[in-house]
Short mmCIF file of C-alpha atoms and ligand atoms in Angstrom, two decimals:
data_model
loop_
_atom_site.label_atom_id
_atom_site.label_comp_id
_atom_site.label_asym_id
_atom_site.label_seq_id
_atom_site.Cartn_x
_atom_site.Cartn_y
_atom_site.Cartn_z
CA UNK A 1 -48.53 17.11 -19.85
CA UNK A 2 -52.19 15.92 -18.26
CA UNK A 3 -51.88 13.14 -15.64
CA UNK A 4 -53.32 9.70 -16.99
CA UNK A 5 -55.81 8.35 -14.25
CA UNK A 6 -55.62 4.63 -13.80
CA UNK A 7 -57.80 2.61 -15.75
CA UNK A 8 -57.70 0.25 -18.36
CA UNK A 9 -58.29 2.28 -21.89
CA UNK A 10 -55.27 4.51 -20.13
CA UNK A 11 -53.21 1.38 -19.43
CA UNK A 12 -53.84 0.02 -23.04
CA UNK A 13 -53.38 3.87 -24.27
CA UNK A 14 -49.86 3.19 -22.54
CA UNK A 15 -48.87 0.48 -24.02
CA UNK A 16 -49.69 1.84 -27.55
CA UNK A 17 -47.54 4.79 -26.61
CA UNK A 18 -45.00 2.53 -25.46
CA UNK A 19 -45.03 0.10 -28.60
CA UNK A 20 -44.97 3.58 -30.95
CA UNK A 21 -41.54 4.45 -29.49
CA UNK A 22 -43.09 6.77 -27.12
CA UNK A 23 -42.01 8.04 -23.60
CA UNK A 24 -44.41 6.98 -20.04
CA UNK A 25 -44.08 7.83 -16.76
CA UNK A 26 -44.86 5.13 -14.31
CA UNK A 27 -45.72 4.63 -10.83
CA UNK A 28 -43.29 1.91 -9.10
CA UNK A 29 -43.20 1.28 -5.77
CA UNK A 30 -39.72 3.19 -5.14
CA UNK A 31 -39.76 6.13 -7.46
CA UNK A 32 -41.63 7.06 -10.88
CA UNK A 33 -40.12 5.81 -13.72
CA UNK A 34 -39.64 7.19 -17.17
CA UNK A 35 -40.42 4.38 -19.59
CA UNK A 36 -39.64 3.49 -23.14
CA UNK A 37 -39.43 0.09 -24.75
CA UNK A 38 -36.71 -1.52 -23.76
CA UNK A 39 -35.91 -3.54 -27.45
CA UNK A 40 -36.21 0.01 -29.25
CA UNK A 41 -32.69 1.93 -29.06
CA UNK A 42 -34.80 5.50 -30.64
CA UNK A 43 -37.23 5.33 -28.29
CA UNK A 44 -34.57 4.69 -25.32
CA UNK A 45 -32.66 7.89 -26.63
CA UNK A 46 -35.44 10.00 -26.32
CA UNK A 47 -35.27 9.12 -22.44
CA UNK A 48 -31.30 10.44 -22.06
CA UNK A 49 -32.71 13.25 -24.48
CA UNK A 50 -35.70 14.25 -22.02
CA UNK A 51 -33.56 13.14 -18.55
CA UNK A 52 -30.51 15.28 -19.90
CA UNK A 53 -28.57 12.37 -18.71
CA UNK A 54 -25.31 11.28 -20.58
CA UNK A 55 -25.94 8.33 -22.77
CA UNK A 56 -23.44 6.25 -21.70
CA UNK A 57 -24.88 5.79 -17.99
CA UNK A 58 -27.40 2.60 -17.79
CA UNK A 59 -30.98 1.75 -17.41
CA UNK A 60 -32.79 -0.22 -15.44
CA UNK A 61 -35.24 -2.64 -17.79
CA UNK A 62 -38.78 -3.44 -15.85
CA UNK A 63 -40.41 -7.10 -16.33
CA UNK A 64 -43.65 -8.17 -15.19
CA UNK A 65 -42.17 -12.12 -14.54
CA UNK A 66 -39.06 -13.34 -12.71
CA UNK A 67 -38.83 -16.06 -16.10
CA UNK A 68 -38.38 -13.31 -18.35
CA UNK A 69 -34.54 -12.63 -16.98
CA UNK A 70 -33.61 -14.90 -19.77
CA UNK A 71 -35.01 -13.11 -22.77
CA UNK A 72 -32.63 -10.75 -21.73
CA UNK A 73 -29.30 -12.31 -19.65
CA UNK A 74 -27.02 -14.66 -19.97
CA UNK A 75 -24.41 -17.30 -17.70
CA UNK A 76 -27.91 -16.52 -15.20
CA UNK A 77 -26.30 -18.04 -12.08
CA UNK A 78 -28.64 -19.44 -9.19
CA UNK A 79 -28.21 -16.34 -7.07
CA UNK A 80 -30.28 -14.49 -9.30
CA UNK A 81 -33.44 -17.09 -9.62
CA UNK A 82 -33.03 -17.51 -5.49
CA UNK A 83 -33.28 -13.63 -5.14
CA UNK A 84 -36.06 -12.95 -7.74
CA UNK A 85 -38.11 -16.01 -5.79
CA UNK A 86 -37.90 -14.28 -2.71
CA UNK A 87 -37.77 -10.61 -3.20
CA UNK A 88 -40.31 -9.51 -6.79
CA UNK A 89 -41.94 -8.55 -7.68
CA UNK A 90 -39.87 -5.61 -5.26
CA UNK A 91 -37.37 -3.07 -4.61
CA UNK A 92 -34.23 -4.86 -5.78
CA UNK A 93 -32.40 -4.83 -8.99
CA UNK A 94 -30.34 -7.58 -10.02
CA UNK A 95 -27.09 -6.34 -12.23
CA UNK A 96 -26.63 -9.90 -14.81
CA UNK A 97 -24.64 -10.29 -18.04
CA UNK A 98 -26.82 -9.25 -21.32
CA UNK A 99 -27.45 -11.24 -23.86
CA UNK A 100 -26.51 -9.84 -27.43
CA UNK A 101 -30.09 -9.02 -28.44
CA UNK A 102 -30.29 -6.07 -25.44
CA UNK A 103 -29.63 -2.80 -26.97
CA UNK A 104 -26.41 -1.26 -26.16
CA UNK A 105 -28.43 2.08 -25.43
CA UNK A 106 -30.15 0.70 -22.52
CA UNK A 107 -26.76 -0.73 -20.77
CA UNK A 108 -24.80 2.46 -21.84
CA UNK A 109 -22.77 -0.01 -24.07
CA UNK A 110 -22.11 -2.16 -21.06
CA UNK A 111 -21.80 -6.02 -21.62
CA UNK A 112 -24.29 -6.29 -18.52
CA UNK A 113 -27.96 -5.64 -17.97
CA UNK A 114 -29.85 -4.61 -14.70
CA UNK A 115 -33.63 -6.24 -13.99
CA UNK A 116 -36.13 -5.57 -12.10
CA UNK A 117 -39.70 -6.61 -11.59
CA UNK A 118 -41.24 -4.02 -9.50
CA UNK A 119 -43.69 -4.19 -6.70
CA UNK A 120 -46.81 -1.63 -8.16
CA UNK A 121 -50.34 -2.60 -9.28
CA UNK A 122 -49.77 0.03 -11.85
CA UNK A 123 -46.62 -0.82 -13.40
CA UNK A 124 -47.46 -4.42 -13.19
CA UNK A 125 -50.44 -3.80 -15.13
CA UNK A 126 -48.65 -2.21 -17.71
CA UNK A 127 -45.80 -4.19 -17.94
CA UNK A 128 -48.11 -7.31 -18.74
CA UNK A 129 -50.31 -5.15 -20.72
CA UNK A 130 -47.13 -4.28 -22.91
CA UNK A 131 -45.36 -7.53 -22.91
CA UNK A 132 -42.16 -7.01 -23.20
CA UNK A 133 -39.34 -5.07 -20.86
CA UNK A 134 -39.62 -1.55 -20.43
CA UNK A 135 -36.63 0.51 -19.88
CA UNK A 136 -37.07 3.41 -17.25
CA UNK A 137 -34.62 5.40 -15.08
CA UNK A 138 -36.25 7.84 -11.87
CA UNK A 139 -38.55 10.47 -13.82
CA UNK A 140 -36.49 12.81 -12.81
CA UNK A 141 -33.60 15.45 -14.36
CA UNK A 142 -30.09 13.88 -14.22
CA UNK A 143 -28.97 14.63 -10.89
CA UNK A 144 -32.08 15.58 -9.20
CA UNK A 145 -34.16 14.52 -6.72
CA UNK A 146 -36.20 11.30 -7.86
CA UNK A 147 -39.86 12.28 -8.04
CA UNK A 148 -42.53 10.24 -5.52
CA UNK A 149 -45.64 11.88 -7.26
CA UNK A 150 -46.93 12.21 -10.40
CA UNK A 151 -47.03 15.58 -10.05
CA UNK A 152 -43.13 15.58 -9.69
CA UNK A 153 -42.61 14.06 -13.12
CA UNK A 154 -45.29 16.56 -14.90
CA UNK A 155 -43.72 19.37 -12.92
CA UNK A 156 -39.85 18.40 -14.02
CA UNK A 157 -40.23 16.63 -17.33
CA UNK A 158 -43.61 18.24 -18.13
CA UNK A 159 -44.40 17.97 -22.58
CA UNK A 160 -41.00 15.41 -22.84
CA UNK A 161 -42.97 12.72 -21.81
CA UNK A 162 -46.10 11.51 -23.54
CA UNK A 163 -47.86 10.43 -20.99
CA UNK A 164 -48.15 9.88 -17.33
CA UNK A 165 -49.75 7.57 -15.10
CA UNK A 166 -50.86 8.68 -11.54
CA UNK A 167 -50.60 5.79 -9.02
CA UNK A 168 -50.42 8.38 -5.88
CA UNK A 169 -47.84 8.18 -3.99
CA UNK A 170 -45.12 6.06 -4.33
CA UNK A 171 -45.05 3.42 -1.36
CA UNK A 172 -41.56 2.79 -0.84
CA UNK A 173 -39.85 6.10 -1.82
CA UNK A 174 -36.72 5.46 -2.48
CA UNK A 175 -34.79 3.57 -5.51
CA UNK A 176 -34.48 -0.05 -5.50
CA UNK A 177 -31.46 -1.88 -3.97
CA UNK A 178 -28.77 -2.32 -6.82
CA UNK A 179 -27.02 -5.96 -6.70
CA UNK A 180 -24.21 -6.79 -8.97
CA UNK A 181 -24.68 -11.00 -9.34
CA UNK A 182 -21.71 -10.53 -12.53
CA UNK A 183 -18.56 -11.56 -10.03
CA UNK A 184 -17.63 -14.77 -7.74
CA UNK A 185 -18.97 -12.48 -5.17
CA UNK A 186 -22.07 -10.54 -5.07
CA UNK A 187 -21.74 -6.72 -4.25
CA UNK A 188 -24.02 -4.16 -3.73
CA UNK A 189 -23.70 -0.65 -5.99
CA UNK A 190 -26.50 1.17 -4.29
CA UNK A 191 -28.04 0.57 -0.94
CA UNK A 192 -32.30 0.70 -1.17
CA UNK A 193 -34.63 -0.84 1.62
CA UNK A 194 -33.22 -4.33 0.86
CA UNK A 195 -30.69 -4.97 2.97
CA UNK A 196 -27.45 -6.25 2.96
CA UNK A 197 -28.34 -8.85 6.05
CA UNK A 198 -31.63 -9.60 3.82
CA UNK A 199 -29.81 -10.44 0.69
CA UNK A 200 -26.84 -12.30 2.76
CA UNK A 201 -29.80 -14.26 4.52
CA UNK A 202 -31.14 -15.86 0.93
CA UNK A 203 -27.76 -16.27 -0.44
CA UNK A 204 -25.60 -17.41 2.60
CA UNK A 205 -22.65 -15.84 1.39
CA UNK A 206 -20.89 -12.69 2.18
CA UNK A 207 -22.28 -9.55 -0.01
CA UNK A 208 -19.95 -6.92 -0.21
CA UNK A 209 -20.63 -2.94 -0.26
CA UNK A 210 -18.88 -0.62 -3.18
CA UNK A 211 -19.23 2.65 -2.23
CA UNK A 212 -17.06 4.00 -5.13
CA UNK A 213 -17.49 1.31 -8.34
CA UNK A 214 -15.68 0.90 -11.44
CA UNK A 215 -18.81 0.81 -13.98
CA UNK A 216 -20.37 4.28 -14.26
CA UNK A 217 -23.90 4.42 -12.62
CA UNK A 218 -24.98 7.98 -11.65
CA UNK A 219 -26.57 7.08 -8.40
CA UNK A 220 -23.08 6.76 -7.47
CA UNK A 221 -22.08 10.61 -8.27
CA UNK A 222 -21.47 12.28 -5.10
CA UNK A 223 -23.64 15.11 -6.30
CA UNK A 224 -26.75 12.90 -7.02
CA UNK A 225 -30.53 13.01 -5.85
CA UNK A 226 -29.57 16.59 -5.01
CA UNK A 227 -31.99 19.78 -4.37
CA UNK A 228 -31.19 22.95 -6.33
CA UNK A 229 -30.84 24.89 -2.93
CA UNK A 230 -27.26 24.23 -0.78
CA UNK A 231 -28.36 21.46 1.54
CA UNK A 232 -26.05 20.22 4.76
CA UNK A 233 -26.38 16.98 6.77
CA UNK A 234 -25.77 17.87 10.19
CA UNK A 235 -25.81 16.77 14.00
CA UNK A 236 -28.54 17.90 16.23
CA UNK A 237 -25.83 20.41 17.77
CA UNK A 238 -23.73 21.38 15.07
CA UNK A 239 -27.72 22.11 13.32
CA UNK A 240 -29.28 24.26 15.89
CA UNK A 241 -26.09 26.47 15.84
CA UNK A 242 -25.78 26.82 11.82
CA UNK A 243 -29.37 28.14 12.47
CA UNK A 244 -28.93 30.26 14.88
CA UNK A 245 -25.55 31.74 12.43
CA UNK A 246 -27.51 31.99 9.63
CA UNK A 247 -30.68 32.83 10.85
CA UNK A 248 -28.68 36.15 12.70
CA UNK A 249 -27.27 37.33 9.29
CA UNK A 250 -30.78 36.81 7.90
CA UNK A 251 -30.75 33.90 5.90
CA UNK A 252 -33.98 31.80 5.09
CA UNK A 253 -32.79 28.67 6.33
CA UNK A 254 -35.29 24.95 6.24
CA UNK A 255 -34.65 21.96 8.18
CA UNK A 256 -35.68 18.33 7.57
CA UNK A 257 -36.16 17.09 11.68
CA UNK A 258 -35.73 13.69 12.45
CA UNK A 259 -35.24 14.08 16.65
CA UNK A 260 -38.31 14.84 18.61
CA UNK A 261 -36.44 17.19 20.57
CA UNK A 262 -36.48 19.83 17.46
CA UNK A 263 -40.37 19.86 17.15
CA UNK A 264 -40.42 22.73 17.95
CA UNK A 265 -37.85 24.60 16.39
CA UNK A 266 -37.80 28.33 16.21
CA UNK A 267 -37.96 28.33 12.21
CA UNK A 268 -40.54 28.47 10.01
CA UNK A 269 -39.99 26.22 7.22
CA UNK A 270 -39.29 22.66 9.52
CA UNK A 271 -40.89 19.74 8.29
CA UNK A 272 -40.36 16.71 10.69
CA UNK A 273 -39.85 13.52 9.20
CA UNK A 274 -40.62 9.94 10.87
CA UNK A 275 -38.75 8.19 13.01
CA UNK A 276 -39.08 5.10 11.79
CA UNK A 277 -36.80 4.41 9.15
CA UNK A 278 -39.29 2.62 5.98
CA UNK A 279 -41.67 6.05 6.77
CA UNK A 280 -38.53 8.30 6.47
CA UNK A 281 -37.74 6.42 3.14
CA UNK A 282 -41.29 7.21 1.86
CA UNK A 283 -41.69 11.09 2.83
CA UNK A 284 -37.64 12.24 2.32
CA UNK A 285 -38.03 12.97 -1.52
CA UNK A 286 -41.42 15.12 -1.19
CA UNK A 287 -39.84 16.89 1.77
CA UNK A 288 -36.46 18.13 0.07
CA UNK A 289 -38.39 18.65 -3.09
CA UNK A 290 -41.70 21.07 -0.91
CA UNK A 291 -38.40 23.03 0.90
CA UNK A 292 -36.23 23.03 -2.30
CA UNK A 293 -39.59 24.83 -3.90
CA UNK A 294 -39.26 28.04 -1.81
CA UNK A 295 -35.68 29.01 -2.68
CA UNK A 296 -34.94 29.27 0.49
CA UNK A 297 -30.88 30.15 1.29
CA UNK A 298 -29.87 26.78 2.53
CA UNK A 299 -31.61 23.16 4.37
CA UNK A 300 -30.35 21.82 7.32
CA UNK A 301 -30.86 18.44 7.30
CA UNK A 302 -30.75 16.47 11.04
CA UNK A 303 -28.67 13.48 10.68
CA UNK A 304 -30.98 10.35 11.79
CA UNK A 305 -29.20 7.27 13.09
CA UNK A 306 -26.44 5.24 10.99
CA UNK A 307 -27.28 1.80 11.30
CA UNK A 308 -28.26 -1.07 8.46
CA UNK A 309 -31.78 0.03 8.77
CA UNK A 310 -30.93 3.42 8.06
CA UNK A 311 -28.43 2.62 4.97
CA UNK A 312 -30.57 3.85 1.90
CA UNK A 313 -31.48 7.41 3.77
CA UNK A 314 -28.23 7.70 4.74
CA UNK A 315 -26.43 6.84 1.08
CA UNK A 316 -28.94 8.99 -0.38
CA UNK A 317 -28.49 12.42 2.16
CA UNK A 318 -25.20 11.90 1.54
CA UNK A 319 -25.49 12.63 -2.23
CA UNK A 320 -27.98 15.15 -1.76
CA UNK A 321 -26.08 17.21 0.96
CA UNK A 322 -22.77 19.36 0.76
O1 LIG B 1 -36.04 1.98 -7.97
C1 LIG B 1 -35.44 2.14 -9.01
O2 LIG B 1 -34.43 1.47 -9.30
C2 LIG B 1 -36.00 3.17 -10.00
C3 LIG B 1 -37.35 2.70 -10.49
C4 LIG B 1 -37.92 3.59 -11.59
O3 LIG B 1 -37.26 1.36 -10.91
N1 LIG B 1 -35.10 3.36 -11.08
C5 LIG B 1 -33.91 4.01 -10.96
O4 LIG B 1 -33.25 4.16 -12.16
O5 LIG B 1 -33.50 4.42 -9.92
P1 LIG B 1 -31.99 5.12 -12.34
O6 LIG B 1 -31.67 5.07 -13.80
O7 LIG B 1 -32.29 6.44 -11.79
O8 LIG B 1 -30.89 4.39 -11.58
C6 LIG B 1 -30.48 3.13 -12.05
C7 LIG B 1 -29.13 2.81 -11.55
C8 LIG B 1 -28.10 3.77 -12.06
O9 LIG B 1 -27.25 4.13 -10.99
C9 LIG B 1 -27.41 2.96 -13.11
O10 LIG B 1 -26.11 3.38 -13.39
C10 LIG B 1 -27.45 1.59 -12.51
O11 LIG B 1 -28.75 1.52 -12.02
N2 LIG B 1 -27.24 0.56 -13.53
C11 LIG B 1 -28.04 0.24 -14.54
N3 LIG B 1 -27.49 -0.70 -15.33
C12 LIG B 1 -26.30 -1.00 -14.78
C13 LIG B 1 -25.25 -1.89 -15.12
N4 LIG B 1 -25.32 -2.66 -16.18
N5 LIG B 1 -24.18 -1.92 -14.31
C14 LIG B 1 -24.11 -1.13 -13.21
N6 LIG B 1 -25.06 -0.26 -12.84
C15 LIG B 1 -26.13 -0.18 -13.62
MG1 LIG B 2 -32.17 8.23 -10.88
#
């Protein structure tokens, strides 16, 4: 599949694909999405068809307006229109109950929908181009890591999608905070760079944190956002002397760094990561993916800190790692 450059026969190209029952990739500002319209059930089959994901896990359906939540939810209480005023377009999906004209293959035959309006020039573009929602999961294989490049998405979905549109790199790099606004209380299903403290601050109430959650969603597998090669989250110690092991009975190891006091680490496939916890977020899924790429034996990941700030990297090494 040839990347799409950005301009505007490609975007209208796009949204002919799109209208035709056709698959596009997407920049967004957290991950690359693989589109389809949202209101066409065929065309959202072909996207568990192309993902190999099973069709009873949800989508997430883009808008290019906060107003259009109610062409498609329901009972839309005032959480929602407070949150979409203050965070989209952005990182942060809102989990509502559907109306009956959604398409039970984009919910996964779930009575509730999940919307987002997404913070990217591109997919804005697009989305208004279109008109209506568009329904698009990460661009990646079901399980795998979510790609931050178009390049990702032509390398791991290559001739299943019809098109792809390069926006560079995505800004954000990981997926969008999930929020579940169907109960008394709100509760988050997957941490993203929207924080709980942010989301409690515009709602002044208590959000609560599911770690394990009744409805399916995949991003809540343990195995999830995972490289192909065995990857372990580790202390600074506890990493240095798995290297040292494995690296004595020959093993290729790689290590993601976080500390600066492994810069300079005897091994030669290291890639240091930021220290700052938004950059992390951005370069994490290009580094696992450029060390999964050399089949090494295993990747030693250095734990970074635990705090709030830290929640979506941590969530998501967690499902990546051992
Ligand atoms: O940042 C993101 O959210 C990216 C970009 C492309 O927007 N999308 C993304 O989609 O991460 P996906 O399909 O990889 O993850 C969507 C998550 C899944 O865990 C899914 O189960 C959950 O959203 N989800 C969707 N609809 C749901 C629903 N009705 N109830 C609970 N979870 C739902
Ligand atoms: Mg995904």
């Amino acid at each position: 599949m040839k990347l799409a450059a950005v301009n505007p026969q490609t975007i209208e190209l796009a949204a002919q694909l799109l209208r035709q029952g056709k698959l596009v990739a997407m920049p967004t500002e957290t991950v690359y999405g693989l589109g389809a319209d949202a209101s066409n059930s065929v065309a959202v089959a072909k996207i568990f068809a192309a993902k190999g994901r099973p069709a009873d896990h949800p989508l997430i359906v883009h808008l290019a307006y906060a107003s259009q939540i109610k062409e498609w939810a329901e009972n839309i209480p005032d959480s929602a229109w407070q949150l979409a005023e203050k965070f989209w377009p952005g990182p942060l999906t809102m989990i509502l109950n559907k109306k009956a004209s959604v398409p039970l293959a984009v919910t996964g035959g779930q009575a509730t929908v999940a919307l987002r309006v997404p913070d990217n020039p591109v997919a804005l573009w697009l989305l208004r181009v279109f008109g209506g929602g568009i329904a698009a999961p990460s661009a990646n294989r079901f399980g795998r890591i979510s790609p931050t490049l178009a390049q990702h998405v032509a390398e791991e979905l290559g001739d299943a999608v019809d098109c792809i549109l390069d926006g560079g790199a995505c800004t954000v790099g990981v997926e969008s905070t999930i929020i579940d606004l169907t109960d008394s209380q709100p509760t988050i299903l997957r941490p993203g760079r929207i924080t709980r403290t942010q989301l409690e601050a515009v709602l002044k109430t208590e959000v609560a944190l599911k770690s394990q959650h009744k409805i399916r969603a995949p991003g809540m597998l343990a195995a999830h956002y995972a490289p192909c090669t065995p990857a372990y989250l580790c202390v600074t110690e506890t990493l240095l002397a798995l290297l040292e092991e494995q690296s004595a009975e020959g093993k290729r190891i790689g290590v993601l760094v976080f500390s600066n006091d492994l810069a300079g680490l005897p091994c030669q496939h290291s890639l240091q990561l930021p220290q700052q916890s938004e950059a992390y977020e951005a370069a994490l899924y290009a580094a696992l993916r450029e060390l999964d790429a050399l089949q090494l034996d295993s990747i030693l990941v250095e734990q970074p800190p635990e705090n709030e700030s830290w929640s979506a990297v941590n969530d998501r090494l967690s499902k990546a790692t051992l």
